[in-house]
């Protein structure tokens, strides 16, 4: 019964006759509300609960530590999580998208009366967008980073140290991990998030703690090769 009720809530919000997509989720014309009464009934005294509906969508709802409520929806077979926050009275507060625990794209914010007041741009400062990284991985490896079963991982950061390029400067970076050509082997790739240039890649075996040691070994070998080519002196990874 609980699952049926929650699925009903999910359908009423996202319209079960259409797939949840960026355009449907970020539609700023649709006003959403959080049903506090139903949440309290379904949570049964707890501050949060998570269910997986009959379509395989994972739906988590919980009370925010700062007040209000949060809904996190991860569609079936997706690495994207759609996050909606609400004020303590249940009115819509904000929407955001998350990929590999990384916010990206546009995030609209609303006042307590439902008026759109601002939009955060999590892509600001990056010239290479997530979609371009997606296409590069898809073209080279045949894997879609947006799909859960792709076994990929992508992160990015601004003004950060690069492990795969011996350099005296910091970069805006993408770190990409994709399966290699053998089981338990992976590629670690660094992409300059300003130019799209590949700064380097290593192939390594990954299985538990031994995999971590193998990763550092391959990383140091890669850097030592660059050091010899450039006649430089630099510390090893993990130092």
Short mmCIF file of N, CA, C and O in Angstrom, two decimals, residues 7-115:
data_model
loop_
_atom_site.label_atom_id
_atom_site.label_comp_id
_atom_site.label_asym_id
_atom_site.label_seq_id
_atom_site.Cartn_x
_atom_site.Cartn_y
_atom_site.Cartn_z
N UNK A 7 4.08 5.93 -5.37
CA UNK A 7 4.09 5.97 -6.82
C UNK A 7 3.05 6.95 -7.33
O UNK A 7 3.26 7.68 -8.29
N UNK A 8 1.90 6.99 -6.67
CA UNK A 8 0.87 7.94 -7.06
C UNK A 8 1.35 9.37 -6.93
O UNK A 8 1.09 10.21 -7.78
N UNK A 9 2.06 9.66 -5.84
CA UNK A 9 2.63 11.00 -5.65
C UNK A 9 3.61 11.30 -6.76
O UNK A 9 3.62 12.39 -7.35
N UNK A 10 4.49 10.33 -7.06
CA UNK A 10 5.50 10.51 -8.10
C UNK A 10 4.84 10.80 -9.44
O UNK A 10 5.24 11.70 -10.18
N UNK A 11 3.81 10.03 -9.78
CA UNK A 11 3.12 10.21 -11.05
C UNK A 11 2.45 11.57 -11.14
O UNK A 11 2.45 12.21 -12.19
N UNK A 12 1.87 12.02 -10.04
CA UNK A 12 1.17 13.31 -10.07
C UNK A 12 2.14 14.45 -10.27
O UNK A 12 1.79 15.49 -10.82
N UNK A 13 3.38 14.26 -9.85
CA UNK A 13 4.37 15.33 -9.98
C UNK A 13 5.00 15.34 -11.36
O UNK A 13 5.15 16.38 -12.00
N UNK A 14 5.40 14.16 -11.85
CA UNK A 14 6.18 14.09 -13.07
C UNK A 14 5.40 13.60 -14.28
O UNK A 14 5.95 13.50 -15.36
N UNK A 15 4.14 13.25 -14.11
CA UNK A 15 3.29 12.78 -15.21
C UNK A 15 3.82 11.48 -15.78
O UNK A 15 4.74 11.46 -16.58
N UNK A 16 3.24 10.37 -15.34
CA UNK A 16 3.75 9.05 -15.70
C UNK A 16 3.52 8.68 -17.16
O UNK A 16 3.92 7.62 -17.60
N UNK A 17 2.86 9.54 -17.93
CA UNK A 17 2.74 9.24 -19.35
C UNK A 17 3.91 9.80 -20.14
O UNK A 17 3.96 9.73 -21.36
N UNK A 18 4.90 10.37 -19.46
CA UNK A 18 6.09 10.91 -20.13
C UNK A 18 7.32 10.62 -19.27
O UNK A 18 7.25 10.59 -18.06
N UNK A 19 8.44 10.38 -19.96
CA UNK A 19 9.68 10.09 -19.26
C UNK A 19 10.21 11.35 -18.58
O UNK A 19 10.12 12.45 -19.13
N UNK A 20 10.76 11.19 -17.38
CA UNK A 20 11.36 12.32 -16.69
C UNK A 20 12.62 12.73 -17.42
O UNK A 20 13.56 11.95 -17.56
N UNK A 21 12.67 13.96 -17.91
CA UNK A 21 13.81 14.47 -18.65
C UNK A 21 14.20 15.83 -18.10
O UNK A 21 13.49 16.41 -17.27
N UNK A 22 15.33 16.35 -18.58
CA UNK A 22 15.76 17.68 -18.15
C UNK A 22 14.69 18.72 -18.43
O UNK A 22 14.41 19.59 -17.60
N UNK A 23 14.07 18.64 -19.61
CA UNK A 23 13.10 19.67 -19.99
C UNK A 23 11.84 19.60 -19.13
O UNK A 23 11.29 20.63 -18.73
N UNK A 24 11.37 18.38 -18.83
CA UNK A 24 10.18 18.27 -17.98
C UNK A 24 10.49 18.67 -16.55
O UNK A 24 9.68 19.32 -15.90
N UNK A 25 11.66 18.29 -16.07
CA UNK A 25 12.02 18.59 -14.69
C UNK A 25 12.25 20.08 -14.48
O UNK A 25 11.83 20.65 -13.48
N UNK A 26 12.92 20.73 -15.42
CA UNK A 26 13.29 22.13 -15.25
C UNK A 26 12.24 23.09 -15.79
O UNK A 26 12.51 24.29 -15.93
N UNK A 27 11.05 22.61 -16.10
CA UNK A 27 9.97 23.46 -16.57
C UNK A 27 9.59 24.46 -15.46
O UNK A 27 8.94 24.10 -14.49
N UNK A 28 10.00 25.71 -15.63
CA UNK A 28 9.78 26.71 -14.58
C UNK A 28 8.33 27.20 -14.52
O UNK A 28 7.98 27.95 -13.61
N UNK A 29 7.50 26.76 -15.47
CA UNK A 29 6.09 27.17 -15.45
C UNK A 29 5.25 26.26 -14.56
O UNK A 29 4.13 26.61 -14.20
N UNK A 30 5.77 25.08 -14.20
CA UNK A 30 5.00 24.15 -13.39
C UNK A 30 5.30 24.37 -11.91
O UNK A 30 6.44 24.30 -11.49
N UNK A 31 4.30 24.66 -11.16
CA UNK A 31 4.47 24.87 -9.72
C UNK A 31 4.25 23.54 -9.00
O UNK A 31 3.22 22.89 -9.18
N UNK A 32 5.21 23.14 -8.20
CA UNK A 32 5.11 21.89 -7.46
C UNK A 32 4.95 22.18 -5.96
O UNK A 32 5.41 23.21 -5.47
N UNK A 33 4.32 21.26 -5.28
CA UNK A 33 4.15 21.38 -3.84
C UNK A 33 4.52 20.04 -3.19
O UNK A 33 4.37 18.98 -3.79
N UNK A 34 4.98 20.12 -1.98
CA UNK A 34 5.33 18.91 -1.22
C UNK A 34 4.17 18.59 -0.29
O UNK A 34 3.76 19.43 0.51
N UNK A 35 3.65 17.36 -0.40
CA UNK A 35 2.52 16.96 0.42
C UNK A 35 3.04 16.51 1.78
O UNK A 35 3.42 15.35 1.97
N UNK A 36 3.07 17.44 2.73
CA UNK A 36 3.63 17.16 4.05
C UNK A 36 2.82 16.11 4.79
O UNK A 36 3.37 15.24 5.46
N UNK A 37 1.49 16.16 4.66
CA UNK A 37 0.64 15.20 5.35
C UNK A 37 0.94 13.77 4.89
O UNK A 37 1.13 12.86 5.71
N UNK A 38 1.02 13.58 3.57
CA UNK A 38 1.32 12.25 3.05
C UNK A 38 2.72 11.80 3.45
O UNK A 38 2.95 10.63 3.75
N UNK A 39 3.68 12.76 3.44
CA UNK A 39 5.04 12.42 3.86
C UNK A 39 5.05 11.89 5.29
O UNK A 39 5.68 10.87 5.58
N UNK A 40 4.37 12.60 6.18
CA UNK A 40 4.33 12.17 7.58
C UNK A 40 3.68 10.80 7.74
O UNK A 40 4.11 9.99 8.56
N UNK A 41 2.65 10.55 6.94
CA UNK A 41 1.99 9.25 6.99
C UNK A 41 2.92 8.13 6.51
O UNK A 41 3.03 7.08 7.14
N UNK A 42 3.60 8.38 5.40
CA UNK A 42 4.44 7.35 4.81
C UNK A 42 5.77 7.19 5.56
O UNK A 42 6.31 6.09 5.64
N UNK A 43 6.30 8.28 6.10
CA UNK A 43 7.57 8.20 6.83
C UNK A 43 7.39 7.46 8.16
O UNK A 43 8.36 6.91 8.70
N UNK A 44 6.17 7.48 8.70
CA UNK A 44 5.86 6.73 9.92
C UNK A 44 6.83 7.06 11.06
O UNK A 44 7.40 6.17 11.70
N UNK A 45 7.02 8.35 11.30
CA UNK A 45 7.87 8.80 12.40
C UNK A 45 9.33 8.99 12.04
O UNK A 45 10.10 9.56 12.83
N UNK A 46 9.77 8.52 10.88
CA UNK A 46 11.16 8.69 10.45
C UNK A 46 11.33 10.02 9.71
O UNK A 46 10.36 10.64 9.30
N UNK A 47 12.59 10.43 9.56
CA UNK A 47 12.85 11.70 8.88
C UNK A 47 13.02 11.52 7.38
O UNK A 47 13.12 12.49 6.64
N UNK A 48 13.09 10.26 6.89
CA UNK A 48 13.25 10.04 5.46
C UNK A 48 12.79 8.63 5.10
O UNK A 48 12.64 7.76 5.96
N UNK A 49 12.57 8.41 3.83
CA UNK A 49 12.32 7.07 3.32
C UNK A 49 12.67 7.03 1.84
O UNK A 49 12.67 8.06 1.14
N UNK A 50 12.99 5.84 1.36
CA UNK A 50 13.36 5.63 -0.04
C UNK A 50 12.62 4.41 -0.56
O UNK A 50 12.56 3.38 0.12
N UNK A 51 12.05 4.52 -1.75
CA UNK A 51 11.42 3.37 -2.39
C UNK A 51 11.87 3.30 -3.84
O UNK A 51 12.35 4.28 -4.41
N UNK A 52 11.75 2.12 -4.42
CA UNK A 52 11.94 1.93 -5.86
C UNK A 52 10.60 1.50 -6.43
O UNK A 52 10.03 0.49 -6.01
N UNK A 53 10.07 2.29 -7.37
CA UNK A 53 8.73 2.00 -7.87
C UNK A 53 8.76 0.87 -8.91
O UNK A 53 9.82 0.30 -9.21
N UNK A 54 7.59 0.55 -9.45
CA UNK A 54 7.49 -0.58 -10.39
C UNK A 54 8.24 -0.33 -11.69
O UNK A 54 8.52 -1.28 -12.43
N UNK A 55 8.56 0.92 -11.99
CA UNK A 55 9.31 1.24 -13.20
C UNK A 55 10.82 1.27 -12.95
O UNK A 55 11.60 1.50 -13.86
N UNK A 56 11.23 1.06 -11.71
CA UNK A 56 12.65 1.06 -11.38
C UNK A 56 13.19 2.42 -11.00
O UNK A 56 14.40 2.58 -10.80
N UNK A 57 12.32 3.42 -10.87
CA UNK A 57 12.76 4.76 -10.44
C UNK A 57 12.96 4.77 -8.93
O UNK A 57 12.09 4.31 -8.18
N UNK A 58 14.09 5.28 -8.49
CA UNK A 58 14.34 5.39 -7.05
C UNK A 58 13.88 6.77 -6.56
O UNK A 58 14.27 7.79 -7.11
N UNK A 59 13.05 6.78 -5.54
CA UNK A 59 12.47 8.03 -5.02
C UNK A 59 12.81 8.13 -3.53
O UNK A 59 12.41 7.27 -2.74
N UNK A 60 13.52 9.18 -3.17
CA UNK A 60 13.88 9.42 -1.77
C UNK A 60 13.31 10.77 -1.35
O UNK A 60 13.45 11.76 -2.07
N UNK A 61 12.68 10.81 -0.19
CA UNK A 61 12.16 12.06 0.36
C UNK A 61 12.59 12.16 1.82
O UNK A 61 12.55 11.16 2.55
N UNK A 62 13.00 13.36 2.24
CA UNK A 62 13.46 13.52 3.62
C UNK A 62 13.34 14.97 4.06
O UNK A 62 13.23 15.90 3.24
N UNK A 63 13.38 15.14 5.38
CA UNK A 63 13.38 16.48 5.96
C UNK A 63 14.79 17.05 5.87
O UNK A 63 15.77 16.38 6.21
N UNK A 64 14.91 18.29 5.41
CA UNK A 64 16.22 18.94 5.31
C UNK A 64 16.68 19.39 6.69
O UNK A 64 15.86 19.78 7.54
N UNK A 65 17.98 19.35 6.95
CA UNK A 65 18.51 19.73 8.25
C UNK A 65 18.26 21.20 8.56
O UNK A 65 18.14 21.59 9.72
N UNK A 66 18.16 22.01 7.52
CA UNK A 66 17.93 23.45 7.71
C UNK A 66 16.45 23.81 7.68
O UNK A 66 16.09 24.98 7.68
N UNK A 67 15.59 22.80 7.66
CA UNK A 67 14.15 23.04 7.55
C UNK A 67 13.66 22.79 6.14
O UNK A 67 14.42 22.89 5.17
N UNK A 68 12.42 22.44 6.00
CA UNK A 68 11.89 22.14 4.68
C UNK A 68 12.07 20.67 4.33
O UNK A 68 12.36 19.83 5.19
N UNK A 69 11.92 20.36 3.04
CA UNK A 69 11.92 18.98 2.58
C UNK A 69 12.71 18.87 1.27
O UNK A 69 12.87 19.84 0.53
N UNK A 70 13.17 17.64 1.01
CA UNK A 70 13.94 17.36 -0.21
C UNK A 70 13.41 16.09 -0.86
O UNK A 70 13.11 15.11 -0.18
N UNK A 71 13.27 16.13 -2.17
CA UNK A 71 12.94 14.93 -2.94
C UNK A 71 14.06 14.67 -3.94
O UNK A 71 14.47 15.56 -4.69
N UNK A 72 14.56 13.43 -3.96
CA UNK A 72 15.60 13.02 -4.91
C UNK A 72 15.04 11.87 -5.74
O UNK A 72 14.65 10.84 -5.19
N UNK A 73 15.02 12.05 -7.06
CA UNK A 73 14.50 11.02 -7.96
C UNK A 73 15.59 10.62 -8.95
O UNK A 73 16.12 11.46 -9.68
N UNK A 74 15.93 9.33 -8.95
CA UNK A 74 16.88 8.80 -9.92
C UNK A 74 16.12 7.84 -10.83
O UNK A 74 15.71 6.76 -10.40
N UNK A 75 15.90 8.23 -12.09
CA UNK A 75 15.17 7.34 -13.01
C UNK A 75 15.89 6.02 -13.19
O UNK A 75 17.11 5.92 -13.02
N UNK A 76 15.14 5.00 -13.58
CA UNK A 76 15.70 3.66 -13.78
C UNK A 76 16.86 3.71 -14.77
O UNK A 76 16.79 4.39 -15.80
N UNK A 77 17.95 3.01 -14.43
CA UNK A 77 19.12 2.89 -15.28
C UNK A 77 19.76 4.24 -15.61
O UNK A 77 20.33 4.43 -16.68
N UNK A 78 19.68 5.19 -14.69
CA UNK A 78 20.24 6.52 -14.94
C UNK A 78 21.26 6.88 -13.87
O UNK A 78 21.14 6.49 -12.70
N UNK A 79 22.29 7.62 -14.28
CA UNK A 79 23.25 8.17 -13.33
C UNK A 79 22.87 9.59 -12.90
O UNK A 79 23.58 10.20 -12.09
N UNK A 80 21.78 10.11 -13.45
CA UNK A 80 21.31 11.45 -13.10
C UNK A 80 20.33 11.36 -11.95
O UNK A 80 19.44 10.51 -11.93
N UNK A 81 20.46 12.24 -10.98
CA UNK A 81 19.48 12.38 -9.91
C UNK A 81 18.88 13.78 -9.98
O UNK A 81 19.61 14.77 -10.07
N UNK A 82 17.55 13.85 -9.98
CA UNK A 82 16.83 15.13 -10.02
C UNK A 82 16.42 15.50 -8.60
O UNK A 82 15.74 14.73 -7.93
N UNK A 83 16.85 16.66 -8.16
CA UNK A 83 16.66 17.07 -6.77
C UNK A 83 15.73 18.28 -6.70
O UNK A 83 15.95 19.29 -7.37
N UNK A 84 14.69 18.15 -5.90
CA UNK A 84 13.76 19.25 -5.68
C UNK A 84 13.71 19.55 -4.19
O UNK A 84 13.57 18.64 -3.38
N UNK A 85 13.85 20.82 -3.83
CA UNK A 85 13.74 21.21 -2.42
C UNK A 85 12.50 22.07 -2.22
O UNK A 85 12.02 22.74 -3.14
N UNK A 86 11.98 22.01 -0.99
CA UNK A 86 10.73 22.70 -0.66
C UNK A 86 10.88 23.45 0.66
O UNK A 86 11.64 23.04 1.54
N UNK A 87 10.14 24.54 0.79
CA UNK A 87 10.10 25.31 2.03
C UNK A 87 9.37 24.50 3.11
O UNK A 87 8.67 23.52 2.79
N UNK A 88 9.50 24.90 4.38
CA UNK A 88 8.81 24.17 5.46
C UNK A 88 7.30 24.07 5.28
O UNK A 88 6.68 23.13 5.80
N UNK A 89 6.70 25.01 4.52
CA UNK A 89 5.25 24.93 4.29
C UNK A 89 4.90 24.07 3.07
O UNK A 89 3.73 23.94 2.71
N UNK A 90 5.92 23.48 2.41
CA UNK A 90 5.69 22.61 1.26
C UNK A 90 5.79 23.29 -0.09
O UNK A 90 5.71 22.61 -1.13
N UNK A 91 5.98 24.61 -0.13
CA UNK A 91 6.10 25.31 -1.40
C UNK A 91 7.47 25.04 -2.04
O UNK A 91 8.47 24.86 -1.35
N UNK A 92 7.49 25.07 -3.37
CA UNK A 92 8.71 24.80 -4.12
C UNK A 92 9.81 25.81 -3.80
O UNK A 92 9.56 27.02 -3.74
N UNK A 93 11.04 25.32 -3.63
CA UNK A 93 12.17 26.19 -3.32
C UNK A 93 13.24 26.19 -4.43
O UNK A 93 13.71 27.24 -4.85
N UNK A 94 13.64 25.00 -4.90
CA UNK A 94 14.67 24.94 -5.95
C UNK A 94 14.66 23.59 -6.64
O UNK A 94 14.08 22.61 -6.15
N UNK A 95 15.32 23.55 -7.79
CA UNK A 95 15.51 22.31 -8.54
C UNK A 95 16.98 22.24 -8.97
O UNK A 95 17.59 23.26 -9.30
N UNK A 96 17.52 21.03 -9.00
CA UNK A 96 18.90 20.86 -9.43
C UNK A 96 19.10 19.45 -9.97
O UNK A 96 18.33 18.53 -9.65
N UNK A 97 20.15 19.29 -10.80
CA UNK A 97 20.51 17.98 -11.34
C UNK A 97 21.88 17.58 -10.81
O UNK A 97 22.76 18.41 -10.65
N UNK A 98 22.04 16.27 -10.59
CA UNK A 98 23.28 15.75 -10.04
C UNK A 98 23.72 14.55 -10.87
O UNK A 98 22.92 13.68 -11.20
N UNK A 99 25.00 14.52 -11.23
CA UNK A 99 25.58 13.41 -11.97
C UNK A 99 26.86 12.99 -11.27
O UNK A 99 27.77 13.81 -11.10
N UNK A 100 26.93 11.74 -10.82
CA UNK A 100 28.09 11.26 -10.04
C UNK A 100 28.36 12.18 -8.85
O UNK A 100 29.51 12.57 -8.59
N UNK A 101 27.31 12.56 -8.13
CA UNK A 101 27.41 13.46 -6.97
C UNK A 101 27.93 14.84 -7.34
O UNK A 101 28.46 15.57 -6.49
N UNK A 102 27.80 15.23 -8.60
CA UNK A 102 28.30 16.50 -9.11
C UNK A 102 27.13 17.30 -9.68
O UNK A 102 26.45 16.84 -10.60
N UNK A 103 26.87 18.49 -9.12
CA UNK A 103 25.83 19.34 -9.68
C UNK A 103 26.26 19.87 -11.04
O UNK A 103 27.43 20.20 -11.25
N UNK A 104 25.31 19.98 -11.95
CA UNK A 104 25.62 20.54 -13.27
C UNK A 104 24.37 21.15 -13.87
O UNK A 104 23.24 20.89 -13.42
N UNK A 105 24.57 21.99 -14.89
CA UNK A 105 23.45 22.59 -15.58
C UNK A 105 22.80 23.72 -14.80
O UNK A 105 23.40 24.32 -13.90
N UNK A 106 21.56 24.02 -15.13
CA UNK A 106 20.82 25.13 -14.55
C UNK A 106 20.01 24.68 -13.33
O UNK A 106 19.49 23.58 -13.29
N UNK A 107 19.91 25.58 -12.34
CA UNK A 107 19.16 25.28 -11.13
C UNK A 107 18.30 26.48 -10.75
O UNK A 107 18.80 27.46 -10.18
N UNK A 108 16.99 26.44 -11.07
CA UNK A 108 16.11 27.57 -10.74
C UNK A 108 15.78 27.61 -9.24
O UNK A 108 15.65 26.58 -8.58
N UNK A 109 15.66 28.84 -8.72
CA UNK A 109 15.30 29.07 -7.32
C UNK A 109 14.04 29.92 -7.24
O UNK A 109 13.84 30.84 -8.04
N UNK A 110 13.17 29.62 -6.25
CA UNK A 110 11.88 30.29 -6.14
C UNK A 110 11.72 30.90 -4.75
O UNK A 110 12.28 30.38 -3.76
N UNK A 111 10.95 31.98 -4.69
CA UNK A 111 10.62 32.51 -3.37
C UNK A 111 9.48 31.69 -2.77
O UNK A 111 8.95 30.78 -3.42
N UNK A 112 9.11 31.99 -1.56
CA UNK A 112 8.14 31.14 -0.84
C UNK A 112 6.75 31.19 -1.47
O UNK A 112 5.91 30.33 -1.21
N UNK A 113 6.52 32.16 -2.35
CA UNK A 113 5.22 32.27 -3.04
C UNK A 113 5.24 31.60 -4.41
O UNK A 113 4.25 31.67 -5.14
N UNK A 114 6.38 30.97 -4.78
CA UNK A 114 6.45 30.26 -6.05
C UNK A 114 6.94 31.08 -7.22
O UNK A 114 6.93 30.61 -8.36
N UNK A 115 7.44 32.30 -6.95
CA UNK A 115 7.95 33.14 -8.02
C UNK A 115 9.41 32.81 -8.29
O UNK A 115 10.21 32.72 -7.36
#
